[in-house]
Coordinates of C-alpha atoms and ligand atoms in Angstrom, one line a residue:
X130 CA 10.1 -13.5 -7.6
X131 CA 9.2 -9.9 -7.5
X132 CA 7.5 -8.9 -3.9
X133 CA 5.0 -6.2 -3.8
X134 CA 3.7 -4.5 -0.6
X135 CA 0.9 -2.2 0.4
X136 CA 1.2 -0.1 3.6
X137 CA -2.8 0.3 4.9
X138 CA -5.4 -2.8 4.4
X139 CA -8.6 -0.3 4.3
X140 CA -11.3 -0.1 1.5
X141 CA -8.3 1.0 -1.4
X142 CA -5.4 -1.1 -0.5
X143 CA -7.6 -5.1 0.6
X144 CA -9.5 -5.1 -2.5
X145 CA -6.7 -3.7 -5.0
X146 CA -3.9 -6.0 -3.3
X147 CA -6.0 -9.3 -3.9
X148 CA -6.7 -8.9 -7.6
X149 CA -3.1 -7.8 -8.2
X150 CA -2.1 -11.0 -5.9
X151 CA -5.3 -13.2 -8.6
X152 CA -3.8 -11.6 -11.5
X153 CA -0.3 -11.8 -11.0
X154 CA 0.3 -15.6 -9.3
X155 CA 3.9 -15.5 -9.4
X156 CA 4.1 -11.9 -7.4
X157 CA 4.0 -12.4 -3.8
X158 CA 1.8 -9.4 -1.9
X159 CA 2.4 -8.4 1.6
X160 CA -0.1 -6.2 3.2
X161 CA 0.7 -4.8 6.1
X162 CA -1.2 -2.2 7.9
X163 CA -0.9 -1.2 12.2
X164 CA -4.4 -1.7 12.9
X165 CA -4.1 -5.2 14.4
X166 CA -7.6 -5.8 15.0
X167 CA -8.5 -5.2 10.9
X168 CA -5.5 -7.4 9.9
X169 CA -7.2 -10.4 12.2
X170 CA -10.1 -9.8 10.2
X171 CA -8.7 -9.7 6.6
X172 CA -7.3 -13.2 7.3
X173 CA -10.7 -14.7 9.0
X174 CA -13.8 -15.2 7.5
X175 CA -15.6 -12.4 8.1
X176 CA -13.7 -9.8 6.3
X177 CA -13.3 -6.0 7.5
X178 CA -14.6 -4.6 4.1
X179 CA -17.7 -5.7 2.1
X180 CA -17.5 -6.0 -1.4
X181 CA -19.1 -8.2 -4.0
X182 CA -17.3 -10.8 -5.1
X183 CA -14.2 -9.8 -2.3
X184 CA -14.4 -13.0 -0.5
X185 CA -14.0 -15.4 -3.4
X186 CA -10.9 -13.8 -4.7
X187 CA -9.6 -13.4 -0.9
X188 CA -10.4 -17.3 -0.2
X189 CA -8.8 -17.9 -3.3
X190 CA -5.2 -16.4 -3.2
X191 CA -4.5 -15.6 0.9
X192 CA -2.1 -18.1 1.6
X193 CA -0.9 -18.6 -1.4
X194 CA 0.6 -15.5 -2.7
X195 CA -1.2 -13.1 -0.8
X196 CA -0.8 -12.2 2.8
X197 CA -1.8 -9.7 5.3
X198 CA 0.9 -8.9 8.3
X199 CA 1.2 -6.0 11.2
X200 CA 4.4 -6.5 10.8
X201 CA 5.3 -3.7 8.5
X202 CA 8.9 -3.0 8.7
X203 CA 9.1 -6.8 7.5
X204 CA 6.9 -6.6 4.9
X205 CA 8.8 -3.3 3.5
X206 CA 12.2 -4.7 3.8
X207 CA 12.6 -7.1 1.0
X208 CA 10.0 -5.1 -1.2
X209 CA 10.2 -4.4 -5.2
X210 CA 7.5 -2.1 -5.2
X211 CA 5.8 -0.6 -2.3
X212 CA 2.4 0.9 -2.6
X213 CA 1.3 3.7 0.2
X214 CA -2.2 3.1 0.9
X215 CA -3.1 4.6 4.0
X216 CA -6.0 7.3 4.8
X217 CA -5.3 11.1 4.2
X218 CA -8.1 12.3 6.3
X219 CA -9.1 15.8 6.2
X220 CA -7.3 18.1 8.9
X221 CA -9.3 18.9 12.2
X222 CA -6.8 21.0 14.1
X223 CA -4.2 23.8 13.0
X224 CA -3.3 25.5 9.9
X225 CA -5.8 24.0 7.3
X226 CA -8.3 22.2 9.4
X227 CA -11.5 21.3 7.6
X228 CA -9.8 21.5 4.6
X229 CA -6.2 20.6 3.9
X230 CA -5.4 16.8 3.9
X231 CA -3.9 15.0 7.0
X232 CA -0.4 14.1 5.7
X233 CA 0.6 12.9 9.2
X234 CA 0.4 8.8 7.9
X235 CA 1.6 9.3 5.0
X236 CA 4.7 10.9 6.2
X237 CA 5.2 8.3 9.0
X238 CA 5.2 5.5 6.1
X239 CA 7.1 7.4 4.2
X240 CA 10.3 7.6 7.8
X241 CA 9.5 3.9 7.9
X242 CA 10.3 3.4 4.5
X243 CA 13.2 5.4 4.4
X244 CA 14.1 3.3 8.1
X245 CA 13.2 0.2 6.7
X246 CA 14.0 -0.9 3.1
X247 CA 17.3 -2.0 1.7
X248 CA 18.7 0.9 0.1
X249 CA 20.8 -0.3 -2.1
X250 CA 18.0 -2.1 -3.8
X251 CA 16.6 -0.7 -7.1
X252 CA 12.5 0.1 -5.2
X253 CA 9.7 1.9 -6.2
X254 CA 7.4 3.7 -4.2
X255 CA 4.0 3.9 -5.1
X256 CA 1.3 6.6 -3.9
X257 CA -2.0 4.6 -3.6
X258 CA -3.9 7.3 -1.3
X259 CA -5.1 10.5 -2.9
X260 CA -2.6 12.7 -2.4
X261 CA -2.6 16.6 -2.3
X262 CA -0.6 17.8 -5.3
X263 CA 2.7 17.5 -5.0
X264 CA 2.8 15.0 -1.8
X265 CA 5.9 13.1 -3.9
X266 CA 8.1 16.0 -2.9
X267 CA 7.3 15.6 0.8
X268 CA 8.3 11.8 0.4
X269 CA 10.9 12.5 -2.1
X270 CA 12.7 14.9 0.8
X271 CA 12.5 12.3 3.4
X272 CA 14.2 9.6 1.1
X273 CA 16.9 11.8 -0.4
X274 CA 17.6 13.3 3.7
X275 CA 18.2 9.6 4.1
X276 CA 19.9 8.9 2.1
X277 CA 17.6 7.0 -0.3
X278 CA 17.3 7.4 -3.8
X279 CA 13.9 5.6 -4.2
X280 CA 11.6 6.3 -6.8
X281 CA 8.2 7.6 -6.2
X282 CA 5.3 6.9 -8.7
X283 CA 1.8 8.1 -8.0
X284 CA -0.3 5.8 -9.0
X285 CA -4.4 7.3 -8.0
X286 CA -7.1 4.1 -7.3
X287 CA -10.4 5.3 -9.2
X288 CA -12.6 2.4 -7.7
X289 CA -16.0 2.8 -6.8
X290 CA -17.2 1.1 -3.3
X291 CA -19.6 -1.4 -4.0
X292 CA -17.8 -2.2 -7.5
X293 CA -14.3 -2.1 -6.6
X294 CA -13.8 -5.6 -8.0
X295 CA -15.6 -5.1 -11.0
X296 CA -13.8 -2.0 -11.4
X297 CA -10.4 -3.4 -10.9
X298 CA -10.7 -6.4 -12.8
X299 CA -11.7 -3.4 -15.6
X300 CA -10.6 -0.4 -14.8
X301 CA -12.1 2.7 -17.6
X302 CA -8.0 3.6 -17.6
X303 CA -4.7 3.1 -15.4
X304 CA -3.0 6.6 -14.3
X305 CA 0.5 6.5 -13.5
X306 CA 2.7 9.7 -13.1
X307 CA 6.1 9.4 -12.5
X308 CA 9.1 10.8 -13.4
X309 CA 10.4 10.3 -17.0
X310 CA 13.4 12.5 -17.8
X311 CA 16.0 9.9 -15.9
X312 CA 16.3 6.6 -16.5
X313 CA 15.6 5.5 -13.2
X314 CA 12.1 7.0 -13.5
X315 CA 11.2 5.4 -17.0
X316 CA 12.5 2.0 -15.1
X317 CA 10.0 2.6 -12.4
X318 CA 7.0 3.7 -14.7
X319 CA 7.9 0.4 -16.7
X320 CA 8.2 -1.6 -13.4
X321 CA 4.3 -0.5 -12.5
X322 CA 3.1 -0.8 -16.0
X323 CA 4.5 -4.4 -16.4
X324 CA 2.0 -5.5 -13.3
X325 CA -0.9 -3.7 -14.4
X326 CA -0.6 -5.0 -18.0
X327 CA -1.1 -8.5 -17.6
X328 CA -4.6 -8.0 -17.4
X329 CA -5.5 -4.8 -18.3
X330 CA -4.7 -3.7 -21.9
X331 CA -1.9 -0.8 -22.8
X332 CA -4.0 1.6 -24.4
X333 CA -5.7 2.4 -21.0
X334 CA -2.6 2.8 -19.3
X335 CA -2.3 6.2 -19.1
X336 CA 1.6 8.0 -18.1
X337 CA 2.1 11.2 -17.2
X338 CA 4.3 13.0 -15.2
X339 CA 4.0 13.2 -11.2
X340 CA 2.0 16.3 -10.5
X341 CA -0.6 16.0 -13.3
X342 CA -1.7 12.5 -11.9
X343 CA -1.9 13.8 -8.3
X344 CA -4.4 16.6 -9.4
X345 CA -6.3 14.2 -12.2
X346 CA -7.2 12.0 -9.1
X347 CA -8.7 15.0 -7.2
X348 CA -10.3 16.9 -10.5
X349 CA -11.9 13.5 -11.5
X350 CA -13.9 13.2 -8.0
X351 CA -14.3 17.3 -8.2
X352 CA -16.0 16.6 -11.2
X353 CA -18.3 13.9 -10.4
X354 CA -19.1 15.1 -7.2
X355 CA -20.3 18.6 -9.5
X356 CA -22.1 16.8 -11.5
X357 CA -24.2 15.2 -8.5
X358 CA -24.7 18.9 -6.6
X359 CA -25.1 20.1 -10.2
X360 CA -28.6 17.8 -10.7
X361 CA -29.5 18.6 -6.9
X362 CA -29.4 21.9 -7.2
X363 CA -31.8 21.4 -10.3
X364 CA -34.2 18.9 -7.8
X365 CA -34.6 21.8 -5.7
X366 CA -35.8 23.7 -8.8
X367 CA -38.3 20.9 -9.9
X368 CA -40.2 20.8 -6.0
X369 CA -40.9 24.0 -6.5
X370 CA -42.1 23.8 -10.7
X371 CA -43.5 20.5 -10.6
X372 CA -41.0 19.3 -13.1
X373 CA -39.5 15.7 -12.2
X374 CA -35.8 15.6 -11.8
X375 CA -35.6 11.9 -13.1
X376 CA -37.7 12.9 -16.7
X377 CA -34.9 16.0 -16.7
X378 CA -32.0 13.9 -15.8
X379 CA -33.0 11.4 -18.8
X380 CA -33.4 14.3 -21.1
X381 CA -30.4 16.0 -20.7
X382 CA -28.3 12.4 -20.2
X383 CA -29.3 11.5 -23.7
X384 CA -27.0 14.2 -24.5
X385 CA -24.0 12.5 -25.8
X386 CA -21.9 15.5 -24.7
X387 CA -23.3 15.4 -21.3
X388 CA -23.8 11.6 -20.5
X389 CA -26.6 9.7 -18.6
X390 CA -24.0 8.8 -15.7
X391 CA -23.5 10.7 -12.2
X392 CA -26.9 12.3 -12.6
X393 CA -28.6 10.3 -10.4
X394 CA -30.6 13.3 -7.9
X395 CA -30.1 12.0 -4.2
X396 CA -30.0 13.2 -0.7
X397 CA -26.1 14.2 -1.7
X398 CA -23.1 12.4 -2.2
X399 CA -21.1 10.7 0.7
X400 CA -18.0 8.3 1.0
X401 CA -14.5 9.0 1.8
X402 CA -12.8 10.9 -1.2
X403 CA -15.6 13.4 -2.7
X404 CA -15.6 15.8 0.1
X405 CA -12.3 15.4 1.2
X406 CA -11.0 15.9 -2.6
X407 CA -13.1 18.6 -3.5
X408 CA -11.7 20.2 -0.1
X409 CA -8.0 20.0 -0.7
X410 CA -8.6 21.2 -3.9
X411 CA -10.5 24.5 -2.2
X412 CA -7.1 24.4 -0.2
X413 CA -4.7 24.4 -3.2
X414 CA -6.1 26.8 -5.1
X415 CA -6.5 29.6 -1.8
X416 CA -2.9 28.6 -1.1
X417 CA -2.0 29.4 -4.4
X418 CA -3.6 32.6 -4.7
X419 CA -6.1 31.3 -6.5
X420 CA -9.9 32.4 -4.4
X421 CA -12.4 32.6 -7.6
X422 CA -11.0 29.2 -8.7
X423 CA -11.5 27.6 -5.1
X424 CA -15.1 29.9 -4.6
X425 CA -16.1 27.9 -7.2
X426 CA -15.4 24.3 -6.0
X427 CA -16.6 25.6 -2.3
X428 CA -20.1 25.4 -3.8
X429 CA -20.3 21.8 -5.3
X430 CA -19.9 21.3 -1.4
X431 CA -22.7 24.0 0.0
X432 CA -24.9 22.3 -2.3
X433 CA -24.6 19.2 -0.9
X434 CA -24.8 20.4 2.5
X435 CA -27.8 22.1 1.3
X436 CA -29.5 19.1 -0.1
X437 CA -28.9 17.1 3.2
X438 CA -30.6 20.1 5.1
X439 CA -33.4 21.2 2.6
X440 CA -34.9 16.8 2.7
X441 CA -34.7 16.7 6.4
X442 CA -36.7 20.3 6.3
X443 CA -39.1 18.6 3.7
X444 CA -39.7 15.5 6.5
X445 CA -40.2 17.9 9.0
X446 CA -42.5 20.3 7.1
X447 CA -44.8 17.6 5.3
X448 CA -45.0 15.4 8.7
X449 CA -47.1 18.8 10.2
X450 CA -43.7 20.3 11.3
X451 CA -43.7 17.9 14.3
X452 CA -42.0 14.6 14.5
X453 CA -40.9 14.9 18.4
X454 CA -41.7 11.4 19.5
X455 CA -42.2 9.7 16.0
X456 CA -40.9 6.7 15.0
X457 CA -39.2 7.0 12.1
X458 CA -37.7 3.8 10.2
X459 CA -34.3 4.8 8.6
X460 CA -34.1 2.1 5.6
X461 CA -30.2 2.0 5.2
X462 CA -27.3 4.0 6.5
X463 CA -24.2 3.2 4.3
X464 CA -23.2 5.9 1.9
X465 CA -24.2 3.8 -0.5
X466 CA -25.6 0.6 -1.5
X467 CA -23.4 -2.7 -1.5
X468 CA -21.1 -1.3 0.8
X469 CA -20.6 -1.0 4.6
X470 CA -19.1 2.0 4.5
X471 CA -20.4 5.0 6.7
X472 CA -17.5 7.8 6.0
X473 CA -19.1 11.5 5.3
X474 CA -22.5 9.1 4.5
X475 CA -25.4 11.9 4.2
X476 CA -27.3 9.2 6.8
X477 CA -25.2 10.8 9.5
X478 CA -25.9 14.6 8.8
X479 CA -29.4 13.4 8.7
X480 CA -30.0 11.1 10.9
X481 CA -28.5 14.1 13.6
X482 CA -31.0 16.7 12.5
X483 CA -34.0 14.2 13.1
X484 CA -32.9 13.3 16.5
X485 CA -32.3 17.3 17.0
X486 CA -36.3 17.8 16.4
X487 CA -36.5 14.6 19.1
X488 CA -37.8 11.6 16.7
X489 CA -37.1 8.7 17.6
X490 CA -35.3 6.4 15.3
X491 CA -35.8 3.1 13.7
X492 CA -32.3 2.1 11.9
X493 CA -32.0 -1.0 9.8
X494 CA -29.2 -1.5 7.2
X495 CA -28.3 -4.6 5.8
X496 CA -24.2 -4.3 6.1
X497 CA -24.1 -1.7 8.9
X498 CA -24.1 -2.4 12.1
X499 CA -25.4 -0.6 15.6
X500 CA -21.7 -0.1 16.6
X501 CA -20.7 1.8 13.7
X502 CA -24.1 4.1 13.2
X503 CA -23.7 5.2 17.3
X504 CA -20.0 6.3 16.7
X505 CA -21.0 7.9 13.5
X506 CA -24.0 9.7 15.8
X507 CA -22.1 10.0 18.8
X508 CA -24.4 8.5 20.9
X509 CA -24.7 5.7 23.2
X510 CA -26.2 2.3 21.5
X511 CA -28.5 2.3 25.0
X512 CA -30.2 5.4 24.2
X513 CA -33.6 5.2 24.2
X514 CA -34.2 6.9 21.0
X515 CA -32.3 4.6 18.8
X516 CA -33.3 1.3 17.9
X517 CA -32.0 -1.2 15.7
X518 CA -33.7 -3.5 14.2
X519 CA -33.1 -7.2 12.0
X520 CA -35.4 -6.3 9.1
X521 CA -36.6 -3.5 6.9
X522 CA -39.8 -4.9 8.2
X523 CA -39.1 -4.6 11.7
X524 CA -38.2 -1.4 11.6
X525 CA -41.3 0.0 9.9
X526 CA -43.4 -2.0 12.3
X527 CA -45.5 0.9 14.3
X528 CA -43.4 4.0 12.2
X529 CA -44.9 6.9 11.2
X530 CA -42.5 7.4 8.3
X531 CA -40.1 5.5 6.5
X532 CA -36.7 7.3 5.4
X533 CA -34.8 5.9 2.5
X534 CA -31.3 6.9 2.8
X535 CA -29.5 4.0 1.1
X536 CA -30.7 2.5 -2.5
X537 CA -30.0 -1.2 -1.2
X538 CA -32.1 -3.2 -4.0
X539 CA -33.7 -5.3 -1.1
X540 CA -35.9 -1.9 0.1
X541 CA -37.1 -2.0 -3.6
X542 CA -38.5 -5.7 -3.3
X543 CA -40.5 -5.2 -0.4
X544 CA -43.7 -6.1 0.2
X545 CA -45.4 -2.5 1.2
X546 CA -48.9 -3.3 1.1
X547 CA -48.1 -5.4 4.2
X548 CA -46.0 -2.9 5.4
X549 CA -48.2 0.0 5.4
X550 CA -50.7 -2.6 7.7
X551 CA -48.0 -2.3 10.5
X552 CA -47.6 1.7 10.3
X553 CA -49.0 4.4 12.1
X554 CA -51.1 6.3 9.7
X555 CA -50.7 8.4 7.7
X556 CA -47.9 6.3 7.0
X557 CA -45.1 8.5 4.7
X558 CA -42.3 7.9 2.9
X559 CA -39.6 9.7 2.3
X560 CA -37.4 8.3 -1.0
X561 CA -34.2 10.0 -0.4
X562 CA -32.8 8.0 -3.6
X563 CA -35.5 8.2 -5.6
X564 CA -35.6 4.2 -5.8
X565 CA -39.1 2.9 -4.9
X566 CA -42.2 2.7 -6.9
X567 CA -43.3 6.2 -5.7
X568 CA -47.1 5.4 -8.0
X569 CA -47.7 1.8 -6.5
X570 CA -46.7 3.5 -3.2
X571 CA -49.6 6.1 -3.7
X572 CA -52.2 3.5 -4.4
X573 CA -51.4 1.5 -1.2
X574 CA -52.0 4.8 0.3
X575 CA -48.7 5.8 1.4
X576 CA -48.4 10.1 1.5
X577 CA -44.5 9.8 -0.6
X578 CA -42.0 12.2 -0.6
X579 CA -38.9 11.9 -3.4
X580 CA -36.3 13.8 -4.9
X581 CA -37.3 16.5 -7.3
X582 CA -40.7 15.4 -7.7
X583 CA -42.6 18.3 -6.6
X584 CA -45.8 16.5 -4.4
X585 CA -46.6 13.6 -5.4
X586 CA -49.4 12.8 -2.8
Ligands
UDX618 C1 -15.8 7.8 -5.8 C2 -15.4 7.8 -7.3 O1 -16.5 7.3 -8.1 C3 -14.2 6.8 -7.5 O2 -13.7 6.9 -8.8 C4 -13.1 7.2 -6.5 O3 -12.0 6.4 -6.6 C5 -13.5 7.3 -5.1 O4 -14.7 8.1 -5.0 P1 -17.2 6.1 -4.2 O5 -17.2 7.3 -3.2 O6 -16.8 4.8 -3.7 O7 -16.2 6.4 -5.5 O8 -18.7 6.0 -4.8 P2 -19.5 6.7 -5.9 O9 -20.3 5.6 -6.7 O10 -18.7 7.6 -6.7 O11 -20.6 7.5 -5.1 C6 -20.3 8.6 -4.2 C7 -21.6 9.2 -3.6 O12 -22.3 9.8 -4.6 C8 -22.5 8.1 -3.0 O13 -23.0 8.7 -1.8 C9 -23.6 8.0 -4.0 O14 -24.8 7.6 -3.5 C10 -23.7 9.4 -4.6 N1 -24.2 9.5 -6.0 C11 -23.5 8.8 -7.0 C12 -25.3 10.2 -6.2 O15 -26.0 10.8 -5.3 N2 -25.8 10.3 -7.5 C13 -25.1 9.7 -8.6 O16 -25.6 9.8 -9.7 C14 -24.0 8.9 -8.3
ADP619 P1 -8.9 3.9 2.3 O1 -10.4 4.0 2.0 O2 -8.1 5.0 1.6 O3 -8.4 2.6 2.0 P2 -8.9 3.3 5.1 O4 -9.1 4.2 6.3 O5 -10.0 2.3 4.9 O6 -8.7 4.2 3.9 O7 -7.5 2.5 5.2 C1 -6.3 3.0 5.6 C2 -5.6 2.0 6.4 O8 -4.2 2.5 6.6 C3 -6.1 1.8 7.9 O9 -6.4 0.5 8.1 C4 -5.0 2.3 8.8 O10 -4.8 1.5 10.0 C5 -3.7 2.1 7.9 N1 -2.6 2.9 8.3 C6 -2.5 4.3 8.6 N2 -1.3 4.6 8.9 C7 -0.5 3.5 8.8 C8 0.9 3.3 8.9 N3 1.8 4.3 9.3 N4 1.4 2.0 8.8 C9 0.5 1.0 8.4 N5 -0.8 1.2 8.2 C10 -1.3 2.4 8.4

């Protein structure tokens, strides 16, 4: 039987691990990560990660030929193919900080491997984690100065949150890099590509060799993550020309050289890899002499900062430049919808400049909880302007603005002509994703706010 493990149980390696562990019955999966507390939850009921469709799959194989562990030197030991899936955060302190990658986890899985897997065992190593380019040397240096001659694949996850399963179960393509001048290194490539290809067909299975899928993963997110400051940038442009960035987004989209995806105009992107990518990226190219090339990445970033900072000014602005003592309701907080995910979430950047101008804060999301939105603040759950409420509803009850921040599809089915009874008036909203009825709104007599839309009320 071949064994597979995955060192790290966050939002990449849980959801990837059970549909290999669904798709592959006769594979047993270890996943092992050192965060005790998040591998109680992956075998409980109440999972660490929301996902549709997660906790059918999970009920389905754990047990069976899925199983999650802290024990990790156990779970490497007997492995066929271990997959590194731990977080490269971006680096706060020293050479690089705020842009270069943390590399400290990776390289601590990579000693343990080296420590704790057979080594006369044919294994393959598989980076999971976005990697800075040429993070397989690193590993490969650690093996070889222990004497292991493991080899390393990189093997980038392109899920989305929110669709990981869908994704997985049909992935657009599969990248594997690896090395194939040695036979060792076709044997690997052939090892990975056997697993993926029981469900997913060949001609989406894309090899190439080590470096160029470490730098696909990050010019892929670079590229999407342009593509959102790129129609931002243009929202900016329609407030002040009266032009609506949804009609221009639809015009342009029907482009078949440009595409309708990606150019959805929002208070900015969020989530773990855009800003983190598009900032190692930035790092690479400085490093390798390269400023123009990284000046030009550095402002798909600005932008977004700028969007984040240009809709809170637009709150504060249209609410009489005063919201000191207003209760606002914040309708989600996630980075986005279907997920509980709060890393580099434009809620945060936000929700912090409100509070600065000393509003008080309604906060309701439907997956987040009050825990998670004080750390991501930094403030205490008992201060007294925070308060988090059980409904959308709730939350809007006595507000003098509502604050869309996350597209969850329940903030679209609201009733708001019983809302706007409850509010303080004039009751505003302020559509950060451009996802509510912003006409209907008007005729309830709502003053709304969007994206792009120039004034709408
Ligand atoms: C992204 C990539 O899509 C995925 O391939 C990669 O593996 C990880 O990074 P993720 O961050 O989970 O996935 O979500 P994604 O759907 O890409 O959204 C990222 C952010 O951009 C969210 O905050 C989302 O709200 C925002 N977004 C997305 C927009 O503002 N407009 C859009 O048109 C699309
Ligand atoms: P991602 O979104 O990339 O999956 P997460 O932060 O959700 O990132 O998950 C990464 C996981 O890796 C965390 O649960 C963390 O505890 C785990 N991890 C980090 N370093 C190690 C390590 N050396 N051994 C095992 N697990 C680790």
């Amino acid at each position: 039987m071949i064994k597979i493990c995955c060192i790290g149980a966050g939002y990449v390696g849980g959801p990837t691990m059970t549909m290999i562990a669904r798709k592959c019955p006769d594979i047993r999966v270890d996943v092992a990560d050192i965060n005790a507390e998040r591998i109680a939850a992956w075998k409980s009921d109440k999972l660490p990660v929301f996902e549709p469709g997660l906790d059918e799959i999970v009920r389905e194989v754990r047990g069976k030929n899925l199983f999650f562990t802290t024990d990790v030197d156990s779970a490497i030991s007997d492995a066929d193919i271990i997959f590194i899936s731990v977080n490269t955060p971006t680096k706060t302190y020293g050479y690089g900080a705020g842009s270069a990658s943390d590399l400290s986890y990776v390289e601590s899985c990579a000693r343990r491997i080296a420590d704790s897997a057979d080594g006369n065992k044919f294994r393959v190593i598989v980076e999971k984690s976005t990697m800075p380019v040429r993070t397989a040397e690193v590993i490969r240096k650690i093996f070889t100065s222990r004497g292991r001659n493991f080899q390393i694949l990189s093997n980038p996850e392109f899920l989305a949150e929110g669709t990981a399963m869908k994704d997985l179960e049909n992935p657009d393509r599969i990248l594997i890099g690896g090395d194939d001048s040695c036979e060792e290194g076709r044997r690997a490539i052939d090892a990975l590509v056997s697993i993926y290809s029981r469900w997913i067909p060949k001609e989406k299975i894309i090899t190439t060799n080590l470096w160029s899928s470490e730098l696909s993963k990050l010019t892929a997110n670079a590229f999407l993550a342009q593509r959102i400051s790129s129609i931002n940038s243009i929202s900016a442009l329609c407030e002040a020309t009266g032009a609506d960035v949804d009609e221009v987004a639809l015009a342009i989209g029907s482009d078949s050289r440009i595409g309708s995806k990606f150019l959805k105009s929002s208070i900015g992107f969020g989530g773990s890899c855009f800003k983190k990518d598009l900032l190692n990226l930035i790092y690479l190219c400085d490093h390798f002499g390269l400023p123009q090339v990284a000046q030009y990445w550095r402002g798909v970033v600005e932008m977004n900062d700028f969007q984040k900072s240009r809709f809170c000014a637009n709150v504060v602005e249209s609410m009489f430049r005063n919201i000191k003592g207003k209760r606002l309701a914040i309708f989600g907080f996630a980075f986005k919808e279907d997920t509980n995910d709060t890393r580099e979430s434009p809620a945060i950047d936000i929700c912090k400049l409100l509070l600065s101008e000393r509003a008080k804060l309604a906060f309701y999301d439907p997956k987040v909880s009050p825990g998670q939105i004080c750390s991501d603040l930094g403030i205490d759950e008992k201060d007294s302007r925070v308060e988090f409420c059980k409904s959308a509803c709730e939350s809007a009850k006595g507000a003098d603005a509502i604050i869309v921040l996350t597209h969850w599809k329940e903030f679209r089915e609201l009733d708001y002509s019983e809302i706007i009874k409850q509010m303080n008036k004039p009751a505003w909203i302020f559509d950060g994703r451009n996802c509510l009825d912003h006409r209907l709104l008007i005729e309830l007599g709502f003053l709304v706010r969007g994206i792009g839309k120039g004034n709408l009320s």
